[in-house]
Tab-separated table of C-alpha atoms in Angstrom:
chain	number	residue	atom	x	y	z
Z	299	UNK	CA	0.000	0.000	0.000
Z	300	UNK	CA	2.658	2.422	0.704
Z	301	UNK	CA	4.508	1.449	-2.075
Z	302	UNK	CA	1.186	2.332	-4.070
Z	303	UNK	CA	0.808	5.659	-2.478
Z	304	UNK	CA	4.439	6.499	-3.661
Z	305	UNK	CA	3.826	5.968	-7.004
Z	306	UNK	CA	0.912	7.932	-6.723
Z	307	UNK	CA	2.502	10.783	-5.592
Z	308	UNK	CA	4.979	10.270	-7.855
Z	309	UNK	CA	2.964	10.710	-10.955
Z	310	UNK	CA	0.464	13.646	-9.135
Z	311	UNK	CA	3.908	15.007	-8.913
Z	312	UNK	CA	4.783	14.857	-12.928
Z	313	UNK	CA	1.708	15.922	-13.384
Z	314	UNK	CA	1.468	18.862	-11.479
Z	315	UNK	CA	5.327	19.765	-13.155
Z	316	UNK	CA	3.784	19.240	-16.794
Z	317	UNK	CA	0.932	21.232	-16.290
Z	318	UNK	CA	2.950	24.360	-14.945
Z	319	UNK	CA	5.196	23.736	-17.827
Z	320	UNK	CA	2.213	24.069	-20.192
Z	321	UNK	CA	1.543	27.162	-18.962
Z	322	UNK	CA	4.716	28.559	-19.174
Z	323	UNK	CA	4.716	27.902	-22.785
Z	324	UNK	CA	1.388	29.153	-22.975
Z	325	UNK	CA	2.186	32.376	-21.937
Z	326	UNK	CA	5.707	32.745	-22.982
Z	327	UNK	CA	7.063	34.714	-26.107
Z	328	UNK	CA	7.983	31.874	-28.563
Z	329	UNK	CA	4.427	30.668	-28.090
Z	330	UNK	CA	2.699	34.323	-29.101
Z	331	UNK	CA	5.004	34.624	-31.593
Z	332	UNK	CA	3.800	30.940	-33.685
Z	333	UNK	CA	1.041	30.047	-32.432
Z	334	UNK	CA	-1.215	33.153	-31.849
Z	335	UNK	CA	0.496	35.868	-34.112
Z	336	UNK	CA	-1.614	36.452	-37.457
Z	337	UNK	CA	0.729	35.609	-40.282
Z	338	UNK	CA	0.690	39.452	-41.378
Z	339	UNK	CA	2.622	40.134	-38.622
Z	340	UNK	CA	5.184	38.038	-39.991
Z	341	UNK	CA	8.159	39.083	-41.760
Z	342	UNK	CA	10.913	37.308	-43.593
Z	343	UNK	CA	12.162	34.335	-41.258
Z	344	UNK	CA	9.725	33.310	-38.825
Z	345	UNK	CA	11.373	35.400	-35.721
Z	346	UNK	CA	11.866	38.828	-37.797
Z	347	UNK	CA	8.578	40.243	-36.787
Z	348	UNK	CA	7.194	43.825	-36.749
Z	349	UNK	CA	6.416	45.295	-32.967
Z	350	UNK	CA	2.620	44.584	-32.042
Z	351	UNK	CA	1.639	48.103	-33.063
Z	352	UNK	CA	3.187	48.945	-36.008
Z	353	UNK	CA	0.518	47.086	-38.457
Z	354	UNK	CA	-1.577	49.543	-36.569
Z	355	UNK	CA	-0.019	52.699	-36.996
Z	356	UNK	CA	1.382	52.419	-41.061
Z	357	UNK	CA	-1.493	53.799	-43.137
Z	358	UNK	CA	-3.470	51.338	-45.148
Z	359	UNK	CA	-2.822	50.483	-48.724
Z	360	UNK	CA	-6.449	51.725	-49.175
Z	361	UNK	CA	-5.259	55.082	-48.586
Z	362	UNK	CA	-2.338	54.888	-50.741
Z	363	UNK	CA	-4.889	54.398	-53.601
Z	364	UNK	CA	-6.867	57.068	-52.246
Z	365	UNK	CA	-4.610	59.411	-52.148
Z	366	UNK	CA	-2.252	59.224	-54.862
Z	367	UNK	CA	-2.422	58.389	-58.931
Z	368	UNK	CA	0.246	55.794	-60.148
Z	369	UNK	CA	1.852	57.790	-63.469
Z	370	UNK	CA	4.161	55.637	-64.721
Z	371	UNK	CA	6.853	53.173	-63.179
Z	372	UNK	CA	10.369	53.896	-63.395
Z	373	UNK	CA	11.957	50.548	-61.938
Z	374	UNK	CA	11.724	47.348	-61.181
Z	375	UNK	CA	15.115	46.304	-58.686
Z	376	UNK	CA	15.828	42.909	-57.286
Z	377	UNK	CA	13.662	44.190	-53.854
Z	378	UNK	CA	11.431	47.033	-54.864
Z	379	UNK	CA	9.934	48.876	-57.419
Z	380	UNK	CA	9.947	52.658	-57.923
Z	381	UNK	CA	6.859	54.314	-59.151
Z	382	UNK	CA	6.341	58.276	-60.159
Z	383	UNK	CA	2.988	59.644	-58.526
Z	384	UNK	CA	1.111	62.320	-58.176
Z	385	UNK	CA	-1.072	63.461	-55.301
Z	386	UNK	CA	-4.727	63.784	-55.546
Z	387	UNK	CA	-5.057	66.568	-53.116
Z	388	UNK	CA	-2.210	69.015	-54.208
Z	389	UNK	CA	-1.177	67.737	-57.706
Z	390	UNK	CA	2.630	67.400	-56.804
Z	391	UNK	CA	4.564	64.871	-57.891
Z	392	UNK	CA	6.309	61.972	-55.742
Z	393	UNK	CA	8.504	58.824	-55.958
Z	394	UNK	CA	6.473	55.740	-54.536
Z	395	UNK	CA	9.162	53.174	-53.293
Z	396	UNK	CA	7.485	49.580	-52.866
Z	397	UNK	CA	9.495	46.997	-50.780
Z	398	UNK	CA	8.452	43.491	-50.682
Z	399	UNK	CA	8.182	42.341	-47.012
Z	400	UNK	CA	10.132	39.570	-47.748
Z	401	UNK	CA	13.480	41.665	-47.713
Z	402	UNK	CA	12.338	43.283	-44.568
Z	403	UNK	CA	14.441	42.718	-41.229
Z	404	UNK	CA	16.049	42.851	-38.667
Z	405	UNK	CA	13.729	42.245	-35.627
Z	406	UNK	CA	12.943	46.362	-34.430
Z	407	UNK	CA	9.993	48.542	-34.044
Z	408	UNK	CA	9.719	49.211	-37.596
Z	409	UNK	CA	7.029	51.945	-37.644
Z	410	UNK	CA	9.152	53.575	-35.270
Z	411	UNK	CA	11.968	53.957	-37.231
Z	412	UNK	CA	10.714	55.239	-40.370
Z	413	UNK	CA	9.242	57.899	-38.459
Z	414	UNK	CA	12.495	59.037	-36.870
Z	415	UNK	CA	13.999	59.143	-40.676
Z	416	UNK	CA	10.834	60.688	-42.000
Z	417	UNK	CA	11.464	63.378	-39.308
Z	418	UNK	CA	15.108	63.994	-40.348
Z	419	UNK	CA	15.951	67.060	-42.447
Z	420	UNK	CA	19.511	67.973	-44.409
Z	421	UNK	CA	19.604	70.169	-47.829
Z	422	UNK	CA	20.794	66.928	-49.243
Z	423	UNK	CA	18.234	64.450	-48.911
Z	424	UNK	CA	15.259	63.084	-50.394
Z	425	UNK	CA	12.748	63.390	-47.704
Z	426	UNK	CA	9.998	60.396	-46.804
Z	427	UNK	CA	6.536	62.195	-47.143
Z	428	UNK	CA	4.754	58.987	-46.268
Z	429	UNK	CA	4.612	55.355	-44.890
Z	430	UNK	CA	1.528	52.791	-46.396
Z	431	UNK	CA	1.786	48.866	-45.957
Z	432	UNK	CA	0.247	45.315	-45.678
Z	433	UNK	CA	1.015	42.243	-45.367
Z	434	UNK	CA	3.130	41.931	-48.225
Z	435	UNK	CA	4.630	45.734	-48.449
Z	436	UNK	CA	5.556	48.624	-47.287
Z	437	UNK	CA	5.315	51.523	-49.553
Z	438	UNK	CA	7.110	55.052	-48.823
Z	439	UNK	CA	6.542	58.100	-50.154
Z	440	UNK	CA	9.370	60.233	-51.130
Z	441	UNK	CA	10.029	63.767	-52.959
Z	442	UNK	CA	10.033	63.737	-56.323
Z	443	UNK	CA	13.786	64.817	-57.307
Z	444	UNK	CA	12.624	66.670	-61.146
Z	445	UNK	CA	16.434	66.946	-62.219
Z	446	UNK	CA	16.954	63.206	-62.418
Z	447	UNK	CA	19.806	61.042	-61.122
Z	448	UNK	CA	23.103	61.021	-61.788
Z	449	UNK	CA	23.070	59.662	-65.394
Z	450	UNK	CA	20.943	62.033	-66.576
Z	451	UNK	CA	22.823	65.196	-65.081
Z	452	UNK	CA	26.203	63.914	-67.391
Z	453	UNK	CA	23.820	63.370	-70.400
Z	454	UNK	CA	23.337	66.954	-70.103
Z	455	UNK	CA	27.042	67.955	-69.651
Z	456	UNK	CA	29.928	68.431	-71.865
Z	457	UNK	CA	33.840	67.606	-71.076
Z	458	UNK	CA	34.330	71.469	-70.288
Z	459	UNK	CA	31.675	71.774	-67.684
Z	460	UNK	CA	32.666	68.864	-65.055
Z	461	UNK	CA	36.344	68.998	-63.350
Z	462	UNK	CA	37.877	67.510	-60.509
Z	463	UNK	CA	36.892	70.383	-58.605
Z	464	UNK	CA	33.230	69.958	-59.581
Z	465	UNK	CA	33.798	66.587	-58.549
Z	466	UNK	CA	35.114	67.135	-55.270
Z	467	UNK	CA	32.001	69.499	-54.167
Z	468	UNK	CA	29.868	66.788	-55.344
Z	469	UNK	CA	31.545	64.631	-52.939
Z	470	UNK	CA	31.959	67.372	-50.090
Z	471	UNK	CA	27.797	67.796	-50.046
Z	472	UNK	CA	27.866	63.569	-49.962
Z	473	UNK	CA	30.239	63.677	-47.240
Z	474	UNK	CA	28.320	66.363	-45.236
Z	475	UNK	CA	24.855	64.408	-45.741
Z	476	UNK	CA	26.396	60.897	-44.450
Z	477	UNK	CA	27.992	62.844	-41.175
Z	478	UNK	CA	24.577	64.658	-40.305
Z	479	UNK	CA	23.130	60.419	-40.494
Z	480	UNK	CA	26.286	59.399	-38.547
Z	481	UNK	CA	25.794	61.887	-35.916
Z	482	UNK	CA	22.468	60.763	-35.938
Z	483	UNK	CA	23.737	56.854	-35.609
Z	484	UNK	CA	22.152	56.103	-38.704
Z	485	UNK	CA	24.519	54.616	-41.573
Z	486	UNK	CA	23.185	54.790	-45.118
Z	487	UNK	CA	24.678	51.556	-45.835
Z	488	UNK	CA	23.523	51.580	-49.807
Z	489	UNK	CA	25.653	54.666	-51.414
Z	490	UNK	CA	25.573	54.667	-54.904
Z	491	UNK	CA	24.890	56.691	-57.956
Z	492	UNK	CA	21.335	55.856	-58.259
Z	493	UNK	CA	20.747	57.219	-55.142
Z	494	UNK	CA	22.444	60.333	-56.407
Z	495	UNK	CA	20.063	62.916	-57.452
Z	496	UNK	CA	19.042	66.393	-58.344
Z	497	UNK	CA	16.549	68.647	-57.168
Z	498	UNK	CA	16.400	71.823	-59.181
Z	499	UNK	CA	20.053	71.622	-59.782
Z	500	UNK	CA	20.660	70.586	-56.026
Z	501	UNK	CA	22.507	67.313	-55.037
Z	502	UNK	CA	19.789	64.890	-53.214
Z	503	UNK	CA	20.645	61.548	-51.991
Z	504	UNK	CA	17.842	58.864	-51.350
Z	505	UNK	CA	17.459	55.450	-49.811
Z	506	UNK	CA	19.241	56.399	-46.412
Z	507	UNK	CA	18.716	54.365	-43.778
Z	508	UNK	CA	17.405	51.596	-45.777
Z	509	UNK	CA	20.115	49.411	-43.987
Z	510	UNK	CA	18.231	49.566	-40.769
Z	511	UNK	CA	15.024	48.069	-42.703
Z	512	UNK	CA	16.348	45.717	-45.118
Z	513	UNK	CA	17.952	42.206	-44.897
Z	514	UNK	CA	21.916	41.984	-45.222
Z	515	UNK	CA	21.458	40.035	-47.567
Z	516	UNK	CA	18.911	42.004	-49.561
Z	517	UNK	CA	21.440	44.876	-49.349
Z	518	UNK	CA	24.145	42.284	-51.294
Z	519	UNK	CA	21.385	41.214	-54.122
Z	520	UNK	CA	20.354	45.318	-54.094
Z	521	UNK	CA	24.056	45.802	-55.519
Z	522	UNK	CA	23.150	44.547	-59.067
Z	523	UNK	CA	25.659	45.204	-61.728
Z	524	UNK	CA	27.359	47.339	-59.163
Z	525	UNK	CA	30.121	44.941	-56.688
Z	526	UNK	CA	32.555	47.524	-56.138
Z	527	UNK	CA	29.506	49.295	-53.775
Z	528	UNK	CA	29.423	46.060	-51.456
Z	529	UNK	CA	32.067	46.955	-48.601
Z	530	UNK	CA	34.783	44.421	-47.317
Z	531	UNK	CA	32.734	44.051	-43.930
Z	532	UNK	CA	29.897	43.214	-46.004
Z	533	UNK	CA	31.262	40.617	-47.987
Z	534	UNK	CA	33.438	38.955	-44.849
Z	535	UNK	CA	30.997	39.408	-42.191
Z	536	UNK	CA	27.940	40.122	-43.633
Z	537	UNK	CA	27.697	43.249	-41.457
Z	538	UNK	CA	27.408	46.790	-43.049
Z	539	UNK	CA	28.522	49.553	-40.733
Z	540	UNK	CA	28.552	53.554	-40.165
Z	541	UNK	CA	32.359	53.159	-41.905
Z	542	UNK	CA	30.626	51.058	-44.783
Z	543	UNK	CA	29.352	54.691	-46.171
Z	544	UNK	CA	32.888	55.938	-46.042
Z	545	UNK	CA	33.998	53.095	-48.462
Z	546	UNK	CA	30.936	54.129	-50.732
Z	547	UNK	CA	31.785	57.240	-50.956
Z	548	UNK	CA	35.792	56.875	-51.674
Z	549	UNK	CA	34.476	54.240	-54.898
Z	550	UNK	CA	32.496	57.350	-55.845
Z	551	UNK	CA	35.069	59.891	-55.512
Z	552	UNK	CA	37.226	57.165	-57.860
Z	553	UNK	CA	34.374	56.551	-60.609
Z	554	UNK	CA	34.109	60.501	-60.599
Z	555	UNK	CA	37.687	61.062	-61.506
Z	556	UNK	CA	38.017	58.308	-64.039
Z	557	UNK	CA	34.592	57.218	-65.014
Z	558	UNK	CA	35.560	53.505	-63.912
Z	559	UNK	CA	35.599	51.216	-60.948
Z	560	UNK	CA	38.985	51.406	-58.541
Z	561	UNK	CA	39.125	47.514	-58.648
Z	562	UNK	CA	38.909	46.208	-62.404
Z	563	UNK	CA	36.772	45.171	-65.378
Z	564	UNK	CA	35.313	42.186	-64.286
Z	565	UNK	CA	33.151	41.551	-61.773
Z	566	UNK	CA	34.957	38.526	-59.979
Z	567	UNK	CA	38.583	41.019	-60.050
Z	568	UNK	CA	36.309	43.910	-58.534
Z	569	UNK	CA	35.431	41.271	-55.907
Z	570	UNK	CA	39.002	40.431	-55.085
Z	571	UNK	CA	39.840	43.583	-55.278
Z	572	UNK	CA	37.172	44.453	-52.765
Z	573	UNK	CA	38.573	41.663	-50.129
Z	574	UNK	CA	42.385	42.972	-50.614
Z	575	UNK	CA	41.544	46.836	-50.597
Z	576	UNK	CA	43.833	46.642	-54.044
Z	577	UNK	CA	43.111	49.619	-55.862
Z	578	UNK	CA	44.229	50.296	-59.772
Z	579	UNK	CA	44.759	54.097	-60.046
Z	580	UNK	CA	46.236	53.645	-63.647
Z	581	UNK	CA	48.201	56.371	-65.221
Z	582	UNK	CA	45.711	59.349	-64.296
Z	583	UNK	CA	46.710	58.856	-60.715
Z	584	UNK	CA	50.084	58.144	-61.391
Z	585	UNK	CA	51.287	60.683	-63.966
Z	586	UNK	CA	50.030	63.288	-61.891
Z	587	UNK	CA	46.851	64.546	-63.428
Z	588	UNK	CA	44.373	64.240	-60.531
Z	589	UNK	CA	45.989	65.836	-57.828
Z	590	UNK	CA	47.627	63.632	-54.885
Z	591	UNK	CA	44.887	65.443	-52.386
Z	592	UNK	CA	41.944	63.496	-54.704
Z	593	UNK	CA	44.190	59.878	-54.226
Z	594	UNK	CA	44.946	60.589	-50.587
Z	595	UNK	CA	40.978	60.634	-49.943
Z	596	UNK	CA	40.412	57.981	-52.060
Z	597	UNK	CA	43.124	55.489	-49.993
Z	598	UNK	CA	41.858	56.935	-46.645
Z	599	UNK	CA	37.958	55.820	-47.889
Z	600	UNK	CA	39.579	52.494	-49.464
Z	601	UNK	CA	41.043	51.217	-46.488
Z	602	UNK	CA	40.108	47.197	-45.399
Z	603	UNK	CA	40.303	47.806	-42.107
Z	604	UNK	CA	37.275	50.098	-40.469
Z	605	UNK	CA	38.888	50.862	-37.847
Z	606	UNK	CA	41.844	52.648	-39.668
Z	607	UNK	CA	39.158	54.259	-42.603
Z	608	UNK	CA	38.977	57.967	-42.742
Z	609	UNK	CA	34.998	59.174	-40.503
Z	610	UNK	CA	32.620	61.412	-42.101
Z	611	UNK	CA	34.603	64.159	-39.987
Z	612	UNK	CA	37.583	63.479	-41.190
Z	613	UNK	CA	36.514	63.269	-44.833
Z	614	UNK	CA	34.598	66.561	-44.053
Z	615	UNK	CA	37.978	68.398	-43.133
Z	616	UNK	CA	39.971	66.292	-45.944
Z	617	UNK	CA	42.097	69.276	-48.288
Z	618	UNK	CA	40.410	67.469	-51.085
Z	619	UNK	CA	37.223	68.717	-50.209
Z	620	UNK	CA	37.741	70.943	-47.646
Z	621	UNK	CA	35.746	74.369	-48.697
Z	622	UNK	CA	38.962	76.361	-47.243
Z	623	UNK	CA	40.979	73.956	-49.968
Z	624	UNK	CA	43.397	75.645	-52.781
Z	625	UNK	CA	44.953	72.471	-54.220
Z	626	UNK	CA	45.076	71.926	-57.243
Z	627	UNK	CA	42.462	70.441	-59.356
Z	628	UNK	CA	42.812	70.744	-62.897
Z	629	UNK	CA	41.805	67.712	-64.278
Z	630	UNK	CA	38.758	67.307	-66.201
Z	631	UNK	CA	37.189	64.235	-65.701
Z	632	UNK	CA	36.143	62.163	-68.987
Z	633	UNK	CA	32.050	62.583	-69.119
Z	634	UNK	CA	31.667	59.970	-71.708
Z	635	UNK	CA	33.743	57.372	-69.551
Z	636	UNK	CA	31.271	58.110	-66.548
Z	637	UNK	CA	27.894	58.215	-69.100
Z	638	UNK	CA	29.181	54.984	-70.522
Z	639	UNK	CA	29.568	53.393	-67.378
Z	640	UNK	CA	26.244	54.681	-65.716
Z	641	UNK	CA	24.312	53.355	-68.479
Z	642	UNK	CA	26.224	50.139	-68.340
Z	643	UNK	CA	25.452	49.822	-64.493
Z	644	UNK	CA	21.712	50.624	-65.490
Z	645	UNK	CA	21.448	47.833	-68.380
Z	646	UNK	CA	23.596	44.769	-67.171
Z	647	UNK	CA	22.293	43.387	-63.644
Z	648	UNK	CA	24.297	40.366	-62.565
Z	649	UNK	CA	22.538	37.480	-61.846
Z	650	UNK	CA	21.371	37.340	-57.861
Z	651	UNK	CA	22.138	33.539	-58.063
Z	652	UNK	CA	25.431	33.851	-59.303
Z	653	UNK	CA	26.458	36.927	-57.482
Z	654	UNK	CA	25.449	35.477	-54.443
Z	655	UNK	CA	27.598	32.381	-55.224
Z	656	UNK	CA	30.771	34.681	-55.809
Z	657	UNK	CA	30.068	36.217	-52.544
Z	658	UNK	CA	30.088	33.061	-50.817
Z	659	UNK	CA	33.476	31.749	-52.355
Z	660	UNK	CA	34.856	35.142	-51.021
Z	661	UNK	CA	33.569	34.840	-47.768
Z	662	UNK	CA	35.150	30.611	-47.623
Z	663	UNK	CA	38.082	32.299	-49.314
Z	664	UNK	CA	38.711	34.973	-46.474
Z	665	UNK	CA	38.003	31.972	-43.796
Z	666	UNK	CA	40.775	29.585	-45.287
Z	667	UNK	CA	43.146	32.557	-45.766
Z	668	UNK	CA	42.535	33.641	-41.779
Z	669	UNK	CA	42.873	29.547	-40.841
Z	670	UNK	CA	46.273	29.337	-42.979
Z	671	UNK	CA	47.505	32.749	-41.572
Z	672	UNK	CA	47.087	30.907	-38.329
Z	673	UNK	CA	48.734	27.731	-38.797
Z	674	UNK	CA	51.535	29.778	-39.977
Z	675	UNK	CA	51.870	31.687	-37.485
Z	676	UNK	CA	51.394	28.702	-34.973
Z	677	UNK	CA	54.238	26.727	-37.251
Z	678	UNK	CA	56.697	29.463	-37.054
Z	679	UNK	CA	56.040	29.502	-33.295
Z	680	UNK	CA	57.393	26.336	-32.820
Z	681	UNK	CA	59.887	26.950	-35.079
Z	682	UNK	CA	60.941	29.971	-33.032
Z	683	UNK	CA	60.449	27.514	-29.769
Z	684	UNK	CA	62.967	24.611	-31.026
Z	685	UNK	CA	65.587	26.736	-31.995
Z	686	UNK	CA	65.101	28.422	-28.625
Z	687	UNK	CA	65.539	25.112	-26.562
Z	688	UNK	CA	68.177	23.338	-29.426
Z	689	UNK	CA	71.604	23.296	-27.419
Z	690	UNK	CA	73.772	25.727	-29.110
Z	691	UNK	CA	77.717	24.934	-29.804
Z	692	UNK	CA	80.291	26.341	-27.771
């Protein structure tokens, strides 16, 4: 009988352990999260989710359509589209920016955030108007640069109107928008020259802080037809960082100057190039013709290591762009080199598959060059330890 009662209380006992562990599943976080969440608040991977009230507080796609006329779309990228609108209550037009939820993450109140960057103000950005979404996307509404982008502005150009120090102001107004974000702790994290426009003749730059909203590894397929705009930390690590904008901008200072990319013709050489920080100034660098301020900036923005790259401060008070500056800067860049290679960029996307395979023999590359570093180092150790203890000869 007693033996009876012990296994009695016994299995009351399991019991009683099983039920409060049902309930602390019940009411814990990983259980809200897949078993009560509604799948719209879902996005990406299963634990990338959007904060309870966001869904709440981004404005329906209903009033999207209410609210603004689709004109015509102007393109299609590997994670959005970009349409022209107009407004229905004031007739302006504006740049609608769909983004598949999909590319959306990391984990953070996203509502939240795009209202700190729609609240952010510089002379050199593209402001966010609005915020719509669903489900499946989040729309934001941006000002409608009427100058176009970078291409366009050389179309317009000839070889006498754009120099070095043309170039260089270009670059200082870059420089001065990415240190008002880094002040700010936001990086920009997707520098390019489609994000370069013009605003009744003004320098505008859009797509900041789209880092904070999209997957790494949207940013990496977001690069199409345009490697040398992927940082080393991006490639190695996968992480893109306040310094990433730095490297950005020091591969646009380059392409400015020379109308090519700092790291070689082919895509898989630009990768390399990337990993190594190996740049190929060529004979414009060398023979003197852009001034040795322009390369300095260039190798201070090129540098692997981001703890050793030039800050948006230091860029800011650089000679080469430095308003107080009187260096030289004679050269005149050559505007069909740069047309020819926008419009190349525009036309010829690498494939995501592929790229994303080249980025992934990089990253195993770097991680077998790191492990063989190490064995060499730990092999000339002993080395160094034998002939320490070998008896030597009197």
């Amino acid at each position: 009988m007693k033996k009876y009662t012990c296994q009695n209380c016994l299995l009351l006992n399991l019991i009683h352990h099983h039920i409060q562990f049902l309930t602390y599943i019940k009411e814990s976080v990983f259980f809200n999260i897949f078993f009560r969440m509604k799948p719209s608040r879902i996005i990406g991977d299963p634990v990338q989710f959007i904060d309870k009230e966001d869904t709440k507080k981004i404005r329906p796609l209903s009033e999207f359509k209410a609210k603004y006329e689709v004109i015509q779309n102007i393109e299609v990228g590997v994670t959005s589209t970009v349409d022209l609108v107009k407004s229905k209550e004031n007739s302006n037009n504006y740049i609608a920016k769909t983004i598949s939820r999909n590319f959306v993450g990391p984990p953070m109140s996203l509502w939240g955030f795009l209202q700190i960057l729609s609240k952010f103000d510089h002379p050199n950005m593209v402001k966010i108007i609005d915020i719509f979404g669903d489900e499946k996307v989040l729309i934001l509404i941006n000002e409608y640069a009427n100058d176009g982008n970078l291409l366009d502005k050389f179309k317009k150009l000839n070889g006498s109107e754009f120099s070095e120090k043309t170039a260089s102001n270009f670059i200082r107004e870059i420089v001065s928008f990415i240190d008002y974000l880094h002040t700010n702790k936001i990086a920009h994290n997707n520098l390019k020259p489609e994000n370069i426009l013009f605003q009744d003749g003004k320098l505008k730059i859009a797509d900041f802080g789209y880092s904070k909203i999209l997957k790494n590894e949207a940013l990496v397929s977001s690069s199409a037809g345009s490697p040398e705009f992927l940082p080393p930390e991006l490639l190695k690590n996968g992480e893109p960082s306040l310094e990433s904008d730095l490297w950005n901008i020091g591969v646009l200072s380059f392409f400015l100057l020379t109308g090519r990319s700092p790291f070689g013709e082919t895509d898989f050489k630009r990768y390399q190039g990337i990993v190594t920080g190996t740049i190929d100034f060529g004979e414009d660098f060398e023979e003197n013709k852009i001034s040795a301020d322009a390369k300095d900036f260039i190798e201070k923005c090129l540098t692997v290591d981001i703890k050793a790259r030039i800050t948006a401060k230091g860029a800011l008070n650089h000679p080469w762009i430095s308003e107080e500056s009187a260096g030289e800067k004679n050269w005149n860049p050559p505007v069909e080199k740069i047309v020819a290679f926008l419009e190349k960029r525009r036309e010829a996307a690498i494939d995501p598959q592929a790229r994303g395979t080249i980025v992934e023999k990089l990253r195993q590359g770097e991680k077998r060059r790191k492990k063989e570093a190490s064995q060499n180092e730990n092999t000339e150790s002993e080395v160094k330890n034998d002939d320490e203890n070998t008896p030597q000869e009197q």
